[in-house]
mmCIF file of C-alpha atoms in Angstrom:
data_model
loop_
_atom_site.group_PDB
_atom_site.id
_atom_site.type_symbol
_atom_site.label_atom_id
_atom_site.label_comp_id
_atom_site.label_asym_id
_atom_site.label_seq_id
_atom_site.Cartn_x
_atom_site.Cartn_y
_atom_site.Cartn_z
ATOM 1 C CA UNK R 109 0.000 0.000 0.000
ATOM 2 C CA UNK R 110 1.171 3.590 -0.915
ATOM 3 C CA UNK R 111 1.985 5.360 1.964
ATOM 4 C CA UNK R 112 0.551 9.007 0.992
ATOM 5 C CA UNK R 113 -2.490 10.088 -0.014
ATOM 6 C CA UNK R 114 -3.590 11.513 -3.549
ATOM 7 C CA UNK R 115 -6.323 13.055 -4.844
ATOM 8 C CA UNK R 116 -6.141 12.158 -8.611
ATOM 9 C CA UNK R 117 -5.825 15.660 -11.005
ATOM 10 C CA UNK R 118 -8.021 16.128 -13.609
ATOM 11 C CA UNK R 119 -6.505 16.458 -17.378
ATOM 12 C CA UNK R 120 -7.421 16.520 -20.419
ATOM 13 C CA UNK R 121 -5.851 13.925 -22.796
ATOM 14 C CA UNK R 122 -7.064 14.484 -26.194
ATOM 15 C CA UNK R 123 -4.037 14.323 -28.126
ATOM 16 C CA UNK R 124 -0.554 12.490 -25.941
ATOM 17 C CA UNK R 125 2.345 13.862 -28.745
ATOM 18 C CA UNK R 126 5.025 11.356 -29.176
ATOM 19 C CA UNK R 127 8.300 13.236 -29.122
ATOM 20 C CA UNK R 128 11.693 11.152 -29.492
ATOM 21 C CA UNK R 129 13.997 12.038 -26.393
ATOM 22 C CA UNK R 130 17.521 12.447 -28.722
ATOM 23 C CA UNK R 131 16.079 15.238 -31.150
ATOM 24 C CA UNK R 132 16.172 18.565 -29.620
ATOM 25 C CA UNK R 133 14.703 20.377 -32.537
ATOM 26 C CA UNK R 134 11.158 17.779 -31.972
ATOM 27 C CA UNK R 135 11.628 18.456 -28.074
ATOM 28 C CA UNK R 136 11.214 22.270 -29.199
ATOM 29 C CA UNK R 137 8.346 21.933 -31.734
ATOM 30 C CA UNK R 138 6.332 19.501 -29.284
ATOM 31 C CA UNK R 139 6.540 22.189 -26.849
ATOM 32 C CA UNK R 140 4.965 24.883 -29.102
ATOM 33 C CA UNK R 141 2.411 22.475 -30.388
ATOM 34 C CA UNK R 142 -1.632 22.035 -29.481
ATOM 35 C CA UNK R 143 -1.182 18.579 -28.039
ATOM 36 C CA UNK R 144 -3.067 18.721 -24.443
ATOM 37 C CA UNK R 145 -0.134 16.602 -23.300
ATOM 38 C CA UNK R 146 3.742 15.649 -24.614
ATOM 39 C CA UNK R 147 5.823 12.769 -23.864
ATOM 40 C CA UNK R 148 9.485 12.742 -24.593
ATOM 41 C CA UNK R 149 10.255 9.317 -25.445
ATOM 42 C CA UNK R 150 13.446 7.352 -23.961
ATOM 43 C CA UNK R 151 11.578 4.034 -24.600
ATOM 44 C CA UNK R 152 10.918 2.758 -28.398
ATOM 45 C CA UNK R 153 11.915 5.993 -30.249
ATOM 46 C CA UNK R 154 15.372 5.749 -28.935
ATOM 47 C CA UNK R 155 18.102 3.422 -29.931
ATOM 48 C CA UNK R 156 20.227 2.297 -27.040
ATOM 49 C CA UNK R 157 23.086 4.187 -28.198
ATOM 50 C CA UNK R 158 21.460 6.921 -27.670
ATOM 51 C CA UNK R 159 19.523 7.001 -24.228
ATOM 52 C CA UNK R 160 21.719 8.160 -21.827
ATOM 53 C CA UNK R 161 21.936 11.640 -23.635
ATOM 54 C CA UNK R 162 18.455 11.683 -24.457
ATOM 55 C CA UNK R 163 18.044 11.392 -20.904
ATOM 56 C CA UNK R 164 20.125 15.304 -20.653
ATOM 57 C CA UNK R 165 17.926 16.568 -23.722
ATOM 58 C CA UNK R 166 14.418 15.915 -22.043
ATOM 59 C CA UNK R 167 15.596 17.099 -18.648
ATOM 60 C CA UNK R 168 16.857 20.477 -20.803
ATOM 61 C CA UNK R 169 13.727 21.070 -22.696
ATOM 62 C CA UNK R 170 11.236 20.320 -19.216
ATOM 63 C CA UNK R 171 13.902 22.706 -17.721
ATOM 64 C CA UNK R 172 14.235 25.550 -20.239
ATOM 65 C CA UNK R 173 11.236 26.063 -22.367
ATOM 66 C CA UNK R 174 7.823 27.443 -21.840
ATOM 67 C CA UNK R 175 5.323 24.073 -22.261
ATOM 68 C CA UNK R 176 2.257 26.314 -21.596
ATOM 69 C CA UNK R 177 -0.343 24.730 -19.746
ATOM 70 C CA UNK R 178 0.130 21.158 -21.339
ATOM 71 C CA UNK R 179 0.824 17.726 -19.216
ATOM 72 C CA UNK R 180 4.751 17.533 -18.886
ATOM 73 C CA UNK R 181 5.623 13.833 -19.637
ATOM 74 C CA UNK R 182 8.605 11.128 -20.357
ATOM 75 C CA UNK R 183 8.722 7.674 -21.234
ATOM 76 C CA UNK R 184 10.721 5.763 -19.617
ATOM 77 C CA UNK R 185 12.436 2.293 -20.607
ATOM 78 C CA UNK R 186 10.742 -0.919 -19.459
ATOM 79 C CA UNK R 187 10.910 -1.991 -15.480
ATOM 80 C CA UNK R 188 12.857 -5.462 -17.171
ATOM 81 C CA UNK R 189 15.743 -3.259 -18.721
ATOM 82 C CA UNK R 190 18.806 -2.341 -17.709
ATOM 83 C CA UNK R 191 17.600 1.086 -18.196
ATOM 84 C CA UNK R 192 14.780 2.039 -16.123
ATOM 85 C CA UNK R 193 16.536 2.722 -12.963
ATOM 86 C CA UNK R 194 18.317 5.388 -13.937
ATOM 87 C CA UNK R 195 15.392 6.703 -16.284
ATOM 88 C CA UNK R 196 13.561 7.815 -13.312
ATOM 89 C CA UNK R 197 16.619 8.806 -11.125
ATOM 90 C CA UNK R 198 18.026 10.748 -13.576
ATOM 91 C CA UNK R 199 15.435 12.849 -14.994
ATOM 92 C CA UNK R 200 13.410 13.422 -11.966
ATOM 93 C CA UNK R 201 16.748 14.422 -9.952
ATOM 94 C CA UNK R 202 17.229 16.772 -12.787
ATOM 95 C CA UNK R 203 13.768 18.099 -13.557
ATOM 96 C CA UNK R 204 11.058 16.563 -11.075
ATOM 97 C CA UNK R 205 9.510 19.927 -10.520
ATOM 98 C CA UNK R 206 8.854 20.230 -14.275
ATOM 99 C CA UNK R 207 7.288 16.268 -14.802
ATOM 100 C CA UNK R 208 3.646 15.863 -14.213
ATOM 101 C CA UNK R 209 3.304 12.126 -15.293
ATOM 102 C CA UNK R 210 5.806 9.509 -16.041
ATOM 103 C CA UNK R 211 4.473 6.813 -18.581
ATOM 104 C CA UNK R 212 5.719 3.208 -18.195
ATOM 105 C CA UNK R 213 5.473 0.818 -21.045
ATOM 106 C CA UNK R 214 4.952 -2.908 -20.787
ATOM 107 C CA UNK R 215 3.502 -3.556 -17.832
ATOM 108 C CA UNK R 216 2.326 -7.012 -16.968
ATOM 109 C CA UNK R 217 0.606 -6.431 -13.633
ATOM 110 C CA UNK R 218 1.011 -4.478 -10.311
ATOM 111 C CA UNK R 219 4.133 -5.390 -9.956
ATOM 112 C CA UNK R 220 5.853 -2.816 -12.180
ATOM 113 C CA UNK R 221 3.487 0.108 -11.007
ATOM 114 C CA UNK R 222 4.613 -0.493 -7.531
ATOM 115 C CA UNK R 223 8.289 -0.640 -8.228
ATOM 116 C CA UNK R 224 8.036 3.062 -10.325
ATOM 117 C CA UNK R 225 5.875 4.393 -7.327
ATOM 118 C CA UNK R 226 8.439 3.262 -5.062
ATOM 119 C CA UNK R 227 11.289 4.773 -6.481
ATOM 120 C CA UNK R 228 9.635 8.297 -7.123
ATOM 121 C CA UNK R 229 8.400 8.438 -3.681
ATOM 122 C CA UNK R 230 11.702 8.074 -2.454
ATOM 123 C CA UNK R 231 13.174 10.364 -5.022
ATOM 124 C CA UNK R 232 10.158 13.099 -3.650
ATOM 125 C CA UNK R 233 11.292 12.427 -0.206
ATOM 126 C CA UNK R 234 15.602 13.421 -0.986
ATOM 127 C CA UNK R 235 14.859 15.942 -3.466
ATOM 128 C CA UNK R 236 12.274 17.726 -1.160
ATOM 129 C CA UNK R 237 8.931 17.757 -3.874
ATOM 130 C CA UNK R 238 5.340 17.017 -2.804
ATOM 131 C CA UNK R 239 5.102 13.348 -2.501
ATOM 132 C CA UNK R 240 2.710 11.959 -5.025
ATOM 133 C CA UNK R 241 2.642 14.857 -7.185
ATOM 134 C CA UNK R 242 3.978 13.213 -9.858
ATOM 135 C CA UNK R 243 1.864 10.852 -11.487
ATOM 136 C CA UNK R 244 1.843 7.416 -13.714
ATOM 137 C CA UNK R 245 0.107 6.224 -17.071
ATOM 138 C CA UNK R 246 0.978 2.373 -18.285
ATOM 139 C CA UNK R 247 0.695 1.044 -21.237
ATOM 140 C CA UNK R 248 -1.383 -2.097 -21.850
ATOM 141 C CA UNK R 249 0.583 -3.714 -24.425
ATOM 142 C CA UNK R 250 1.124 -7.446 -22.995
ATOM 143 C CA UNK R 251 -1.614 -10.050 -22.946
ATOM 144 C CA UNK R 252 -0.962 -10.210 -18.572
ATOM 145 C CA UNK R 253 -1.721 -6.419 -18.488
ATOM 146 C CA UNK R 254 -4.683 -7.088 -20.725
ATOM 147 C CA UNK R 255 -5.796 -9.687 -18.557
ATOM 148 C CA UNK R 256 -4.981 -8.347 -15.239
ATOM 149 C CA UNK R 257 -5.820 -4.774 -16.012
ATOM 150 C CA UNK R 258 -9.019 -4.420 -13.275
ATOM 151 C CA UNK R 259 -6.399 -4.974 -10.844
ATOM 152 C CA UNK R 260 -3.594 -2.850 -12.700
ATOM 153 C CA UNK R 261 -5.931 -0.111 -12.730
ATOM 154 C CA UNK R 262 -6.164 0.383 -8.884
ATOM 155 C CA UNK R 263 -2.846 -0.317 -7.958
ATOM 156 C CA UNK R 264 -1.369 2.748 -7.135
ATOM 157 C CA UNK R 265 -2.918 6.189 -6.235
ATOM 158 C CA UNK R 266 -0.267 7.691 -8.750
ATOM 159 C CA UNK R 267 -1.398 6.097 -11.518
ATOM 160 C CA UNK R 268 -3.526 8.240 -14.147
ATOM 161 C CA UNK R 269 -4.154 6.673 -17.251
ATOM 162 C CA UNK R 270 -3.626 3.679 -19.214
ATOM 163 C CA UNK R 271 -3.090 3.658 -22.606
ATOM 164 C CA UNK R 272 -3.911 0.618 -25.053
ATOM 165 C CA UNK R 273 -0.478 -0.403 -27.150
ATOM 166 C CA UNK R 274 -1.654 -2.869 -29.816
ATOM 167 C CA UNK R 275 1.259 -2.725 -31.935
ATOM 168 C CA UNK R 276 3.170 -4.971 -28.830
ATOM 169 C CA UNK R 277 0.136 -6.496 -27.871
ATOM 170 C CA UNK R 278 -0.643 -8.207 -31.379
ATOM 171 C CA UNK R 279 2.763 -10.071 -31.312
ATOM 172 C CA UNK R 280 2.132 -10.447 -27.137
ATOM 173 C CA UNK R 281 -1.252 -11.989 -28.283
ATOM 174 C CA UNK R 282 0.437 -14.008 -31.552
ATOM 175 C CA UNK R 283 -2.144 -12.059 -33.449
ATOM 176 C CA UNK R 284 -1.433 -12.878 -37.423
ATOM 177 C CA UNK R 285 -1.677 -9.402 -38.324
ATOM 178 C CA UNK R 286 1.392 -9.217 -40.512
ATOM 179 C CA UNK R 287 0.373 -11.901 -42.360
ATOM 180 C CA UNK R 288 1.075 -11.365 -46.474
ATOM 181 C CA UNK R 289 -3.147 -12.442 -46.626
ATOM 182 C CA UNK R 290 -3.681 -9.016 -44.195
ATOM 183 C CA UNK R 291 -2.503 -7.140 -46.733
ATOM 184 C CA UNK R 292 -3.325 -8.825 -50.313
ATOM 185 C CA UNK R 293 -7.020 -8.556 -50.035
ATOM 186 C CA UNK R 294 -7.407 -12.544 -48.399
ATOM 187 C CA UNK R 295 -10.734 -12.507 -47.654
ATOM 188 C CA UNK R 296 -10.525 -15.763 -45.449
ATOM 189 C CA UNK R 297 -7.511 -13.564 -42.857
ATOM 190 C CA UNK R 298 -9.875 -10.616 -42.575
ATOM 191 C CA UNK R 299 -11.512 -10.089 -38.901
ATOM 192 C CA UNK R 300 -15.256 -9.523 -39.483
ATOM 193 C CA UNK R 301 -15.055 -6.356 -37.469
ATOM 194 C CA UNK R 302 -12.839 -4.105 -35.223
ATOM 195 C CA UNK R 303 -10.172 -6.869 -34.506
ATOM 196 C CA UNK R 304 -9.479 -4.548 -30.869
ATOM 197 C CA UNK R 305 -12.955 -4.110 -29.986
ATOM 198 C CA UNK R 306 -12.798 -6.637 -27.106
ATOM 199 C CA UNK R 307 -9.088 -5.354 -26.003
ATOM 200 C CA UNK R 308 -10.237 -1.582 -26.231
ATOM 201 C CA UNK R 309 -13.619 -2.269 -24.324
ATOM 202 C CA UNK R 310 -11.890 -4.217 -21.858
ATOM 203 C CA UNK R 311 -9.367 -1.830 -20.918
ATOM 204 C CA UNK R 312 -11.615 1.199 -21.223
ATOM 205 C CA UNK R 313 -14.511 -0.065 -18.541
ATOM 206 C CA UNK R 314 -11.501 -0.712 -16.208
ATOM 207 C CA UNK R 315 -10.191 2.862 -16.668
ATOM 208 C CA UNK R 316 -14.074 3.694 -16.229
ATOM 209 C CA UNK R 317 -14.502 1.930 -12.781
ATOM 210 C CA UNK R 318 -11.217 3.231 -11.361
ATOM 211 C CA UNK R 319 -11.736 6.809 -12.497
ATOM 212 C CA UNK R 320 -8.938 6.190 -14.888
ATOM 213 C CA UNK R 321 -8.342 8.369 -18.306
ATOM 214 C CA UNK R 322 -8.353 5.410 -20.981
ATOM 215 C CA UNK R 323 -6.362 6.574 -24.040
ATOM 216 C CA UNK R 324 -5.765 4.692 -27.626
ATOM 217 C CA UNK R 325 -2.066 4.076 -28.598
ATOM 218 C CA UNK R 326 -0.263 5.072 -31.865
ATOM 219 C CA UNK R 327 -1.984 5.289 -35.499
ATOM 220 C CA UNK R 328 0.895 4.267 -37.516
ATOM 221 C CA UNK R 329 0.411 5.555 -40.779
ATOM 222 C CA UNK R 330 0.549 9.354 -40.108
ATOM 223 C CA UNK R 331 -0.077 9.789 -44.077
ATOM 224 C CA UNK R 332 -3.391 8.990 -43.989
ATOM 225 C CA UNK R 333 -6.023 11.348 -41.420
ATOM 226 C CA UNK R 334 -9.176 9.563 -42.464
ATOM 227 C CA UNK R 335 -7.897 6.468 -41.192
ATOM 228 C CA UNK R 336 -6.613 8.239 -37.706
ATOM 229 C CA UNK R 337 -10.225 10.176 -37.552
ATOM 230 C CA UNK R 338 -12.030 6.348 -37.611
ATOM 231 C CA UNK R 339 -9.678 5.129 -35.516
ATOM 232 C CA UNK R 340 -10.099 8.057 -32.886
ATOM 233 C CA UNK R 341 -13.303 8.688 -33.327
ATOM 234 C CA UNK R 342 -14.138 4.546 -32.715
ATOM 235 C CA UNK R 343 -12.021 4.331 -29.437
ATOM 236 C CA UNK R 344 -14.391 7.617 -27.997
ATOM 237 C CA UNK R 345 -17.517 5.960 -29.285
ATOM 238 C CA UNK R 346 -16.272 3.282 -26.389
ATOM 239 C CA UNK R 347 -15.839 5.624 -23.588
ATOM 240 C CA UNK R 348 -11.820 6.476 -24.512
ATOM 241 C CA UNK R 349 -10.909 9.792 -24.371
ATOM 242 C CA UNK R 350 -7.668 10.545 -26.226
ATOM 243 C CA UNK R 351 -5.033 9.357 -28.497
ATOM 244 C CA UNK R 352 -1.458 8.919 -29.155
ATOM 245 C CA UNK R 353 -0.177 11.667 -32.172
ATOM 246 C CA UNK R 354 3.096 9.935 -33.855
ATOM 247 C CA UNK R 355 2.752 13.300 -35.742
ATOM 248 C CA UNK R 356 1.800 16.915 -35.531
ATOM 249 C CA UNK R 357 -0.823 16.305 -37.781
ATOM 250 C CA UNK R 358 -2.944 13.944 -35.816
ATOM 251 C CA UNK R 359 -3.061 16.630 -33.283
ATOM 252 C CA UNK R 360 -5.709 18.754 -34.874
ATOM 253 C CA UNK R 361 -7.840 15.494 -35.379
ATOM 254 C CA UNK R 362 -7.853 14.245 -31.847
ATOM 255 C CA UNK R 363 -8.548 17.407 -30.027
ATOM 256 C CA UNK R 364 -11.655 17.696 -32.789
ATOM 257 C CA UNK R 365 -12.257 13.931 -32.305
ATOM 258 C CA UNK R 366 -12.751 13.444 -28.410
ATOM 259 C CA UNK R 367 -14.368 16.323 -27.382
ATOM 260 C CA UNK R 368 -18.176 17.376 -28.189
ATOM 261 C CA UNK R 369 -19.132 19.313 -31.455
ATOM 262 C CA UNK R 370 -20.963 22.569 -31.021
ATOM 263 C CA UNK R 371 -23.769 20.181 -32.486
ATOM 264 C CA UNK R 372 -23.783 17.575 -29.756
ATOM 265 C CA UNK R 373 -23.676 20.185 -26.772
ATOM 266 C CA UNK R 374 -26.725 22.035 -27.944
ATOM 267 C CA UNK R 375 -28.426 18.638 -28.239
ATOM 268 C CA UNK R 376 -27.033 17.521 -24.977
ATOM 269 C CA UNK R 377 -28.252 20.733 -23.281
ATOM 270 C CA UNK R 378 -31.849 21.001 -24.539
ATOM 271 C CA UNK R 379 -32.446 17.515 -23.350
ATOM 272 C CA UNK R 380 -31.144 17.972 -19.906
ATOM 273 C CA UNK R 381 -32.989 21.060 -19.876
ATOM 274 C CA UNK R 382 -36.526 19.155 -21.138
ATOM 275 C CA UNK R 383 -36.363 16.456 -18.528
ATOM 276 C CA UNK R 384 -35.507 18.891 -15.815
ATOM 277 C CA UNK R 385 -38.656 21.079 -17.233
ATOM 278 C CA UNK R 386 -40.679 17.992 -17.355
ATOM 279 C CA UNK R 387 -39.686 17.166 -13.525
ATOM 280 C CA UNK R 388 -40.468 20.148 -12.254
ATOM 281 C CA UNK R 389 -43.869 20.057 -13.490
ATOM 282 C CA UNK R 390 -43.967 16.698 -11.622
ATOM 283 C CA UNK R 391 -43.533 14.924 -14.435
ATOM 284 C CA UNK R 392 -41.300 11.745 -15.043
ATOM 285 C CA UNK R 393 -40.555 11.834 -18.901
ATOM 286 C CA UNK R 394 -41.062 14.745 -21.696
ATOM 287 C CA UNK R 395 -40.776 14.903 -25.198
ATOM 288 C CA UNK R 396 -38.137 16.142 -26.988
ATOM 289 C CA UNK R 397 -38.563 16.340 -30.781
ATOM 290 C CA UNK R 398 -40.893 13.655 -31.147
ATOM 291 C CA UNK R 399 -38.789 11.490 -28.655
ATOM 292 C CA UNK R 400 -39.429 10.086 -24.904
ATOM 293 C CA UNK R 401 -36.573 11.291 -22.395
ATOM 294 C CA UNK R 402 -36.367 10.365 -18.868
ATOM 295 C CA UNK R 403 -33.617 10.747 -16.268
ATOM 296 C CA UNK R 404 -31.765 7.568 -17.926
ATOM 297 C CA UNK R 405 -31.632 9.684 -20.862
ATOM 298 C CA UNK R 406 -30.561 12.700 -19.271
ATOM 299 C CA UNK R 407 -27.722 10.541 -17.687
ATOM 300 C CA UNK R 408 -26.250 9.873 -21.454
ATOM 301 C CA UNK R 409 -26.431 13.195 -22.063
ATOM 302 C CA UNK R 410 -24.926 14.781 -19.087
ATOM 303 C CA UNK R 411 -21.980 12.932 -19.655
ATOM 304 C CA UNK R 412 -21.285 15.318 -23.052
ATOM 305 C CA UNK R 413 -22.023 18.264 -21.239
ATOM 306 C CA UNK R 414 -19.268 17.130 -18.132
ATOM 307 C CA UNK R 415 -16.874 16.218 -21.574
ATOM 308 C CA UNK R 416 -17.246 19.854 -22.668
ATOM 309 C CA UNK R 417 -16.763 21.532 -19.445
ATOM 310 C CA UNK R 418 -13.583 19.499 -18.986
ATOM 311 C CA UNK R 419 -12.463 20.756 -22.632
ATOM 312 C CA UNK R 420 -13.409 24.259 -21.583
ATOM 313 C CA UNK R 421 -16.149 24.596 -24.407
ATOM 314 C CA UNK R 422 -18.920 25.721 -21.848
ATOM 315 C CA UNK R 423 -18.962 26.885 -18.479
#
């Protein structure tokens, strides 16, 4: 058990930038972007050549430029590397007032959650910050995080957000997604349907029950914005409420993508406002353009209007 107590912040996660830890020049741009949060990667984005002064970039650029009122993130290597350690030592030593979460990648249960709580607690305690200020988001990218995530997700007060990696967690799962018939047109390899529906719905009502942000991992092919919008707009349709940018250009999408349209709040509000019309009158249901609403209806739609005052698009 976690020996502080937390209240958990609220954010807004539309669109988590991926920023590689070794380039500068992206550490710059990221910071100047839209993205409602940025995470300078030491993890996948950096060869191993190359991590230890990645490490000295993304401690410069939390240090030294202006990052606006976006969530300040890293990514640190794997708990099973010989890198982690001094992932977290080193950067939150050098910057830990300027990190807000710390994202750790291939999780397979509690067990790895704990260990990065651990160590930033104790870092908190020598370096003097507010223990528990700085927070966690996993990635779900192993089948034994997939299948363990109800308990992942209330393991530690820190923890934020998970995020759903299915690149990883095809070849975790032995998923035959790189077959040559994927790609040829095979009708007899193609899943009749969202092949991540189950992993996606799985992780999100955990996320859901624990109070947890449930984000969508990477869109790979950054050429193509249709695809990212369907993508996007499917994982929200589940209850998710942001995605991973690989590129500046899936920025704009996201931040459209997961929070209400103009459209949708002034639907939102005038049935909220009918039922509540209708109750005072002492009644139990109204009509709203030729439909029945009741409370349960007024439930789905107050959950848009909470989205929107969390985006800042109403009051």
């Amino acid at each position: 058990m976690s020996s502080y107590e937390r209240e958990r912040p609220v954010r807004v996660r539309r669109s988590e930038l991926s920023t590689p830890g070794h380039s500068e020049k992206m550490i710059a741009k990221a910071a100047q972007s839209d993205a409602d949060m940025v995470f300078l990667d030491l993890e996948d984005a950096v060869a191993p050549s190359a991590k230890v002064d990645a490490r000295r970039n993304i401690i410069a650029g939390l240090n030294e430029l202006d990052w606006g009122d976006k969530i300040r993130s890293y990514r640190i290597n794997g708990v099973h590397t010989q890198w982690c350690c001094d992932d977290i030592a080193e950067v939150v030593t050098g910057a830990g007032a300027n990190i807000d979460v710390i994202m750790v990648p291939k999780i397979k249960g509690p067990r790895e959650v704990w260990f990065v709580d651990d160590m930033l607690t104790q870092l908190e305690l020598k370096l003097g910050l507010e223990v528990g200020r700085i927070g966690i988001e996993c990635l779900v990218e192993e089948v034994e995080a997939l299948q363990t995530v109800d308990e992942v997700a209330r393991c530690s007060p820190r923890l934020e957000a998970l995020t759903l990696g299915v690149g990883d967690l095809s070849a975790s799962q032995g998923m035959r997604l790189g077959h040559i018939g994927v790609t040829d047109g095979d009708a007899a390899l193609r899943y009749p349907g969202d092949v991540w529906h189950y992993a996606r719905t799985r992780m999100i009502v955990a996320c859901r029950s624990a109070g947890l942000d449930a984000i969508d991992g990477p869109y790979a092919n950054f050429a193509n914005p249709d695809g990212y919008e369907r993508s996007a707009a499917t994982f929200s349709m589940l209850g998710g409420v942001g995605k991973w940018c690989i590129h500046p250009s899936q920025i704009e999408v996201a931040n459209r993508v997961f929070a209400p349209s103009t459209e949708e709040i002034a639907e939102a509000q005038g049935v909220v406002d009918a039922v509540r019309a209708a109750e005072a009158e002492g009644q139990g249901a109204a009509n709203y353009k030729g439909m029945m609403i009741d409370a349960a209806t007024t439930r789905l739609f107050e959950v848009t209007l909470d989205r929107a005052r969390q985006c800042g698009l109403i009051d």
